[in-house]
């Protein structure tokens, strides 16, 4: 049977999601979380099709997955869909306009939460990961769940955790090792788990 979020039991919906995943050749993964709240760093995110194994993983494991998007996307009728798949409308003004601070507020107010972020920031090729997700976890004092979108092995989910120490280079080295054999839908678009170096204007909280 599929791994489940702590305290949850399978429902008809989760069993159906699991059956459909297996029919498509996918395996859901959920390493036991050290905390009921963490930031899920989903990678490699190289194609729009990543949405489907991701949402079926959410339904199969019954994990409290959410993501943030600008509040303008939550007007009717699109807002109905956005909320149904875990979207949370973000009003940056409540945190003085800072994205990381606004997400930290959300993490702190929830009892259970997987706040999913795509650190690559784009489905196209690039050089560096965005580091906002790292500072969200660091400042909210929660782990980072390394969430693999592994099209090579057809597995999706949380393969391990990193507790941010503030030493971003060392922590990113651990993340890189966890993702070393993970391949995205379009490998040519993968971005290595490397923070933007200081000489290139990084790393940053954005």
PDB file of C-alpha atoms in Angstrom, residues 24-200:
ATOM      1  CA  UNK A  24       0.683   4.639 -15.223  1.00  0.00           C
ATOM      2  CA  UNK A  25       3.837   3.032 -13.814  1.00  0.00           C
ATOM      3  CA  UNK A  26       4.474   5.547 -11.022  1.00  0.00           C
ATOM      4  CA  UNK A  27       5.495   4.857  -7.422  1.00  0.00           C
ATOM      5  CA  UNK A  28       4.693   7.355  -4.640  1.00  0.00           C
ATOM      6  CA  UNK A  29       7.460   7.959  -2.095  1.00  0.00           C
ATOM      7  CA  UNK A  30       7.181   9.574   1.330  1.00  0.00           C
ATOM      8  CA  UNK A  31      10.048   9.204   3.753  1.00  0.00           C
ATOM      9  CA  UNK A  32       8.726   9.587   7.334  1.00  0.00           C
ATOM     10  CA  UNK A  33       8.727  13.325   8.019  1.00  0.00           C
ATOM     11  CA  UNK A  34      10.661  14.612  11.040  1.00  0.00           C
ATOM     12  CA  UNK A  35       8.049  17.350  11.415  1.00  0.00           C
ATOM     13  CA  UNK A  36       4.413  17.819  10.430  1.00  0.00           C
ATOM     14  CA  UNK A  37       5.464  20.989   8.645  1.00  0.00           C
ATOM     15  CA  UNK A  38       8.180  21.336   6.028  1.00  0.00           C
ATOM     16  CA  UNK A  39       9.070  23.113   2.808  1.00  0.00           C
ATOM     17  CA  UNK A  40       8.948  20.727  -0.146  1.00  0.00           C
ATOM     18  CA  UNK A  41      11.633  21.533  -2.719  1.00  0.00           C
ATOM     19  CA  UNK A  42      10.255  19.902  -5.875  1.00  0.00           C
ATOM     20  CA  UNK A  43      12.849  19.095  -8.536  1.00  0.00           C
ATOM     21  CA  UNK A  44      13.700  18.682 -11.311  1.00  0.00           C
ATOM     22  CA  UNK A  45      10.766  20.720 -12.628  1.00  0.00           C
ATOM     23  CA  UNK A  46      11.297  20.621 -16.386  1.00  0.00           C
ATOM     24  CA  UNK A  47       7.831  20.288 -17.935  1.00  0.00           C
ATOM     25  CA  UNK A  48       4.168  21.158 -17.362  1.00  0.00           C
ATOM     26  CA  UNK A  49       3.424  17.431 -17.132  1.00  0.00           C
ATOM     27  CA  UNK A  50       5.143  17.381 -13.723  1.00  0.00           C
ATOM     28  CA  UNK A  51       1.826  18.610 -12.321  1.00  0.00           C
ATOM     29  CA  UNK A  52       0.105  15.250 -12.817  1.00  0.00           C
ATOM     30  CA  UNK A  53       2.369  12.890 -10.848  1.00  0.00           C
ATOM     31  CA  UNK A  54       2.592  15.629  -8.223  1.00  0.00           C
ATOM     32  CA  UNK A  55      -1.149  16.014  -7.717  1.00  0.00           C
ATOM     33  CA  UNK A  56      -1.769  12.261  -7.760  1.00  0.00           C
ATOM     34  CA  UNK A  57       0.988  11.864  -5.147  1.00  0.00           C
ATOM     35  CA  UNK A  58      -0.844  14.397  -2.976  1.00  0.00           C
ATOM     36  CA  UNK A  59      -4.123  12.509  -3.287  1.00  0.00           C
ATOM     37  CA  UNK A  60      -2.516   9.070  -2.790  1.00  0.00           C
ATOM     38  CA  UNK A  61      -0.574  10.024   0.370  1.00  0.00           C
ATOM     39  CA  UNK A  62      -3.163  12.479   1.764  1.00  0.00           C
ATOM     40  CA  UNK A  63      -0.319  14.872   2.515  1.00  0.00           C
ATOM     41  CA  UNK A  64      -1.336  18.491   3.357  1.00  0.00           C
ATOM     42  CA  UNK A  65       0.292  19.914   0.235  1.00  0.00           C
ATOM     43  CA  UNK A  66      -0.060  23.593  -0.570  1.00  0.00           C
ATOM     44  CA  UNK A  67       1.618  26.153  -2.770  1.00  0.00           C
ATOM     45  CA  UNK A  68       1.383  29.912  -2.932  1.00  0.00           C
ATOM     46  CA  UNK A  69       0.459  32.098  -5.885  1.00  0.00           C
ATOM     47  CA  UNK A  70      -0.444  35.729  -6.316  1.00  0.00           C
ATOM     48  CA  UNK A  71      -3.963  36.480  -5.147  1.00  0.00           C
ATOM     49  CA  UNK A  72      -5.052  37.709  -8.591  1.00  0.00           C
ATOM     50  CA  UNK A  73      -5.098  34.067  -9.735  1.00  0.00           C
ATOM     51  CA  UNK A  74      -7.779  33.193  -7.186  1.00  0.00           C
ATOM     52  CA  UNK A  75     -10.673  35.060  -8.731  1.00  0.00           C
ATOM     53  CA  UNK A  76     -13.597  33.042 -10.073  1.00  0.00           C
ATOM     54  CA  UNK A  77     -13.572  30.686 -11.920  1.00  0.00           C
ATOM     55  CA  UNK A  78      -9.819  29.874 -11.876  1.00  0.00           C
ATOM     56  CA  UNK A  79      -9.707  30.363  -8.132  1.00  0.00           C
ATOM     57  CA  UNK A  80     -11.970  27.359  -7.593  1.00  0.00           C
ATOM     58  CA  UNK A  81      -9.441  25.087  -9.290  1.00  0.00           C
ATOM     59  CA  UNK A  82      -6.445  26.725  -7.615  1.00  0.00           C
ATOM     60  CA  UNK A  83      -7.857  26.156  -4.136  1.00  0.00           C
ATOM     61  CA  UNK A  84      -8.934  22.607  -4.992  1.00  0.00           C
ATOM     62  CA  UNK A  85      -5.350  21.606  -5.801  1.00  0.00           C
ATOM     63  CA  UNK A  86      -3.845  23.266  -2.706  1.00  0.00           C
ATOM     64  CA  UNK A  87      -3.270  26.834  -3.784  1.00  0.00           C
ATOM     65  CA  UNK A  88      -3.062  29.598  -1.186  1.00  0.00           C
ATOM     66  CA  UNK A  89      -3.551  33.198  -2.269  1.00  0.00           C
ATOM     67  CA  UNK A  90      -0.565  35.284  -1.247  1.00  0.00           C
ATOM     68  CA  UNK A  91      -0.954  38.905  -0.240  1.00  0.00           C
ATOM     69  CA  UNK A  92       2.587  40.220  -0.012  1.00  0.00           C
ATOM     70  CA  UNK A  93       1.373  43.487   1.501  1.00  0.00           C
ATOM     71  CA  UNK A  94       0.713  41.683   4.794  1.00  0.00           C
ATOM     72  CA  UNK A  95       4.446  40.966   5.072  1.00  0.00           C
ATOM     73  CA  UNK A  96       5.663  44.319   3.848  1.00  0.00           C
ATOM     74  CA  UNK A  97       5.880  43.117   0.262  1.00  0.00           C
ATOM     75  CA  UNK A  98       8.448  40.388   0.968  1.00  0.00           C
ATOM     76  CA  UNK A  99       7.636  36.971  -0.531  1.00  0.00           C
ATOM     77  CA  UNK A 100       9.682  34.898   1.916  1.00  0.00           C
ATOM     78  CA  UNK A 101       8.259  36.666   4.960  1.00  0.00           C
ATOM     79  CA  UNK A 102       4.714  36.172   3.662  1.00  0.00           C
ATOM     80  CA  UNK A 103       5.259  32.426   3.216  1.00  0.00           C
ATOM     81  CA  UNK A 104       6.917  32.103   6.630  1.00  0.00           C
ATOM     82  CA  UNK A 105       3.753  33.605   8.140  1.00  0.00           C
ATOM     83  CA  UNK A 106       1.676  30.914   6.439  1.00  0.00           C
ATOM     84  CA  UNK A 107       3.970  28.115   7.626  1.00  0.00           C
ATOM     85  CA  UNK A 108       3.918  29.379  11.194  1.00  0.00           C
ATOM     86  CA  UNK A 109       0.123  29.566  11.393  1.00  0.00           C
ATOM     87  CA  UNK A 110      -0.538  26.016  10.127  1.00  0.00           C
ATOM     88  CA  UNK A 111      -0.379  22.877  12.265  1.00  0.00           C
ATOM     89  CA  UNK A 112       0.420  20.557   9.346  1.00  0.00           C
ATOM     90  CA  UNK A 113       1.765  21.708   6.011  1.00  0.00           C
ATOM     91  CA  UNK A 114       3.876  20.717   3.041  1.00  0.00           C
ATOM     92  CA  UNK A 115       4.669  24.024   1.353  1.00  0.00           C
ATOM     93  CA  UNK A 116       5.773  23.010  -2.134  1.00  0.00           C
ATOM     94  CA  UNK A 117       8.155  25.272  -4.038  1.00  0.00           C
ATOM     95  CA  UNK A 118       9.913  24.711  -7.380  1.00  0.00           C
ATOM     96  CA  UNK A 119      13.399  26.114  -6.630  1.00  0.00           C
ATOM     97  CA  UNK A 120      14.476  26.101 -10.265  1.00  0.00           C
ATOM     98  CA  UNK A 121      11.966  28.893 -10.874  1.00  0.00           C
ATOM     99  CA  UNK A 122      11.553  27.943 -14.538  1.00  0.00           C
ATOM    100  CA  UNK A 123      10.942  24.872 -16.696  1.00  0.00           C
ATOM    101  CA  UNK A 124      13.744  25.986 -19.026  1.00  0.00           C
ATOM    102  CA  UNK A 125      17.470  25.457 -18.640  1.00  0.00           C
ATOM    103  CA  UNK A 126      19.320  27.760 -16.251  1.00  0.00           C
ATOM    104  CA  UNK A 127      22.390  28.027 -14.025  1.00  0.00           C
ATOM    105  CA  UNK A 128      21.194  28.344 -10.445  1.00  0.00           C
ATOM    106  CA  UNK A 129      18.347  27.509  -8.103  1.00  0.00           C
ATOM    107  CA  UNK A 130      16.391  30.309  -6.500  1.00  0.00           C
ATOM    108  CA  UNK A 131      17.054  30.284  -2.769  1.00  0.00           C
ATOM    109  CA  UNK A 132      13.820  31.697  -1.373  1.00  0.00           C
ATOM    110  CA  UNK A 133      12.651  28.193  -0.377  1.00  0.00           C
ATOM    111  CA  UNK A 134      15.809  27.744   1.709  1.00  0.00           C
ATOM    112  CA  UNK A 135      15.208  30.916   3.698  1.00  0.00           C
ATOM    113  CA  UNK A 136      11.528  30.038   4.165  1.00  0.00           C
ATOM    114  CA  UNK A 137      12.554  26.811   5.892  1.00  0.00           C
ATOM    115  CA  UNK A 138      15.435  28.420   7.797  1.00  0.00           C
ATOM    116  CA  UNK A 139      13.332  31.263   9.178  1.00  0.00           C
ATOM    117  CA  UNK A 140      10.263  29.112   9.907  1.00  0.00           C
ATOM    118  CA  UNK A 141      12.565  26.542  11.583  1.00  0.00           C
ATOM    119  CA  UNK A 142      11.250  23.619   9.571  1.00  0.00           C
ATOM    120  CA  UNK A 143      13.014  20.980   7.444  1.00  0.00           C
ATOM    121  CA  UNK A 144      13.283  20.960   3.669  1.00  0.00           C
ATOM    122  CA  UNK A 145      11.704  17.885   2.113  1.00  0.00           C
ATOM    123  CA  UNK A 146      13.561  16.944  -1.079  1.00  0.00           C
ATOM    124  CA  UNK A 147      10.667  16.160  -3.395  1.00  0.00           C
ATOM    125  CA  UNK A 148      11.777  14.214  -6.460  1.00  0.00           C
ATOM    126  CA  UNK A 149       9.996  14.344  -9.810  1.00  0.00           C
ATOM    127  CA  UNK A 150      11.885  11.325 -11.120  1.00  0.00           C
ATOM    128  CA  UNK A 151      10.739  10.441 -14.628  1.00  0.00           C
ATOM    129  CA  UNK A 152      13.623   8.011 -15.103  1.00  0.00           C
ATOM    130  CA  UNK A 153      12.412   5.680 -12.351  1.00  0.00           C
ATOM    131  CA  UNK A 154       8.786   6.873 -12.464  1.00  0.00           C
ATOM    132  CA  UNK A 155       8.766   7.769  -8.793  1.00  0.00           C
ATOM    133  CA  UNK A 156       7.537  10.933  -7.159  1.00  0.00           C
ATOM    134  CA  UNK A 157       7.594  12.251  -3.629  1.00  0.00           C
ATOM    135  CA  UNK A 158       9.788  13.074  -0.675  1.00  0.00           C
ATOM    136  CA  UNK A 159      13.045  11.108  -0.743  1.00  0.00           C
ATOM    137  CA  UNK A 160      14.739  12.734   2.247  1.00  0.00           C
ATOM    138  CA  UNK A 161      15.079  15.829   4.406  1.00  0.00           C
ATOM    139  CA  UNK A 162      17.605  18.561   5.025  1.00  0.00           C
ATOM    140  CA  UNK A 163      17.503  20.737   8.116  1.00  0.00           C
ATOM    141  CA  UNK A 164      18.846  24.139   7.051  1.00  0.00           C
ATOM    142  CA  UNK A 165      21.826  25.201   9.152  1.00  0.00           C
ATOM    143  CA  UNK A 166      22.480  28.626   7.675  1.00  0.00           C
ATOM    144  CA  UNK A 167      25.501  27.244   5.790  1.00  0.00           C
ATOM    145  CA  UNK A 168      23.791  27.352   2.421  1.00  0.00           C
ATOM    146  CA  UNK A 169      26.692  25.890   0.433  1.00  0.00           C
ATOM    147  CA  UNK A 170      26.977  22.849   2.703  1.00  0.00           C
ATOM    148  CA  UNK A 171      23.214  22.316   2.782  1.00  0.00           C
ATOM    149  CA  UNK A 172      22.949  22.575  -1.005  1.00  0.00           C
ATOM    150  CA  UNK A 173      25.717  19.980  -1.326  1.00  0.00           C
ATOM    151  CA  UNK A 174      23.500  17.536   0.600  1.00  0.00           C
ATOM    152  CA  UNK A 175      20.539  18.382  -1.657  1.00  0.00           C
ATOM    153  CA  UNK A 176      22.641  17.791  -4.778  1.00  0.00           C
ATOM    154  CA  UNK A 177      23.689  14.379  -3.515  1.00  0.00           C
ATOM    155  CA  UNK A 178      20.070  13.387  -2.839  1.00  0.00           C
ATOM    156  CA  UNK A 179      19.078  14.360  -6.379  1.00  0.00           C
ATOM    157  CA  UNK A 180      22.191  13.000  -8.095  1.00  0.00           C
ATOM    158  CA  UNK A 181      20.426  10.145  -9.911  1.00  0.00           C
ATOM    159  CA  UNK A 182      17.031  11.835 -10.336  1.00  0.00           C
ATOM    160  CA  UNK A 183      16.104  12.745 -13.907  1.00  0.00           C
ATOM    161  CA  UNK A 184      13.320  15.084 -14.951  1.00  0.00           C
ATOM    162  CA  UNK A 185      10.866  14.801 -17.815  1.00  0.00           C
ATOM    163  CA  UNK A 186      13.203  16.868 -20.012  1.00  0.00           C
ATOM    164  CA  UNK A 187      16.763  16.356 -18.719  1.00  0.00           C
ATOM    165  CA  UNK A 188      18.158  19.118 -20.941  1.00  0.00           C
ATOM    166  CA  UNK A 189      16.130  21.633 -18.918  1.00  0.00           C
ATOM    167  CA  UNK A 190      17.394  20.520 -15.516  1.00  0.00           C
ATOM    168  CA  UNK A 191      19.106  23.131 -13.373  1.00  0.00           C
ATOM    169  CA  UNK A 192      21.767  21.916 -10.915  1.00  0.00           C
ATOM    170  CA  UNK A 193      21.037  22.421  -7.214  1.00  0.00           C
ATOM    171  CA  UNK A 194      23.476  25.293  -6.876  1.00  0.00           C
ATOM    172  CA  UNK A 195      22.698  28.612  -5.179  1.00  0.00           C
ATOM    173  CA  UNK A 196      23.515  31.795  -7.044  1.00  0.00           C
ATOM    174  CA  UNK A 197      27.059  32.776  -5.975  1.00  0.00           C
ATOM    175  CA  UNK A 198      27.803  36.092  -4.315  1.00  0.00           C
ATOM    176  CA  UNK A 199      29.629  37.421  -7.366  1.00  0.00           C
ATOM    177  CA  UNK A 200      26.421  36.881  -9.378  1.00  0.00           C
TER     178      UNK A 200
END
